[in-house]
Short mmCIF file of C-alpha atoms in Angstrom, two decimals:
data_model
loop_
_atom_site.label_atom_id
_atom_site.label_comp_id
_atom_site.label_asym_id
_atom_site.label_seq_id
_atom_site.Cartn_x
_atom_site.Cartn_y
_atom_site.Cartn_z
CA UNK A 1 17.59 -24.80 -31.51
CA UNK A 2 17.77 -21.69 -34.71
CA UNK A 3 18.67 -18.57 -33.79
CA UNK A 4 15.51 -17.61 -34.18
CA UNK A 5 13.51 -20.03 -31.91
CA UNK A 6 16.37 -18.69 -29.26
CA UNK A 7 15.38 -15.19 -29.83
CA UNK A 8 11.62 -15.85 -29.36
CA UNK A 9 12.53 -17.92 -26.07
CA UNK A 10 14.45 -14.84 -24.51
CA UNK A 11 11.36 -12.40 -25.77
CA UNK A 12 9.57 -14.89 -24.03
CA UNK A 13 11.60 -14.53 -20.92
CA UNK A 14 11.73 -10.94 -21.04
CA UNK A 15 7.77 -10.23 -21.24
CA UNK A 16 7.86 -12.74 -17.93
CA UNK A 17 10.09 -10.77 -16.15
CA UNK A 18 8.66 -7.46 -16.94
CA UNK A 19 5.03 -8.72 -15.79
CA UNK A 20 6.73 -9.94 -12.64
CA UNK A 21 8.18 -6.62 -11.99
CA UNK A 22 4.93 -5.09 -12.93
CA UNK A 23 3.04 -7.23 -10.65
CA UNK A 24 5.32 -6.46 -7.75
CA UNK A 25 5.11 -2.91 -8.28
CA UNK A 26 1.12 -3.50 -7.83
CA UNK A 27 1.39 -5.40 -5.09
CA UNK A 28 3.93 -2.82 -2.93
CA UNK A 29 1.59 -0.12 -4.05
CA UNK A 30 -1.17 -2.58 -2.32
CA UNK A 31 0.79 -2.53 0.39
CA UNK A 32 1.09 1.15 0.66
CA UNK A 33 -2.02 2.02 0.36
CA UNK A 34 -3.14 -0.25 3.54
CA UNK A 35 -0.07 1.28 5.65
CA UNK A 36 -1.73 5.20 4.75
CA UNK A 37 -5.26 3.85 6.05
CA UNK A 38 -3.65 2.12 8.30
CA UNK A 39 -2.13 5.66 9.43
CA UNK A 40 -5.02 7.72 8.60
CA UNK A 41 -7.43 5.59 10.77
CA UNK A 42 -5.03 5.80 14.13
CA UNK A 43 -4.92 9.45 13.48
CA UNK A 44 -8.39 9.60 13.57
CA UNK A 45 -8.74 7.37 16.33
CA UNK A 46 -6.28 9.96 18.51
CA UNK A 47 -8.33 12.91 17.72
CA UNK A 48 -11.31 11.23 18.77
CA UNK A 49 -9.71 10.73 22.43
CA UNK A 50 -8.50 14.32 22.10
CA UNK A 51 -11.81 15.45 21.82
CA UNK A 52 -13.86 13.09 24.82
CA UNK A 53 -10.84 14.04 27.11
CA UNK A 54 -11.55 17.92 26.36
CA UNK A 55 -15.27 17.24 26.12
CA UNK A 56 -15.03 16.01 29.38
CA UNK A 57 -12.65 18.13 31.05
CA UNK A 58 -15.11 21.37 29.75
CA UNK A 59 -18.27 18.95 31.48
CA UNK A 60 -16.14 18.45 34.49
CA UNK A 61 -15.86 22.35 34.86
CA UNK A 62 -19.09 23.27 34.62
#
């Protein structure tokens, strides 16, 4: 193999490895994003209770 074919083989390997870095950064910022909903969604699901349990404590007063 020339030294050159050897150089374009570990360009070759490099642009590989940088698109699978760059496609695991993608895919843990995937990831991320569903946890946040994820969080987002249960915090909205507390204040929901939050509110029915004061809704009807106020109902339960009256």
């Amino acid at each position: 193999m020339r030294e050159s074919e050897k150089q374009i083989a570990k360009l070759a390997l490099l642009g590989e490895s940088i698109g699978l870095f760059g496609q695991a950064i993608t895919t843990l910022a995937a990831y991320l994003a569903l946890v946040d909903e994820e969080t987002e969604e249960d915090k909205f699901i507390k204040m929901q209770r939050q509110i029915d349990d004061l809704l009807s404590e106020i109902r339960q007063k009256k």
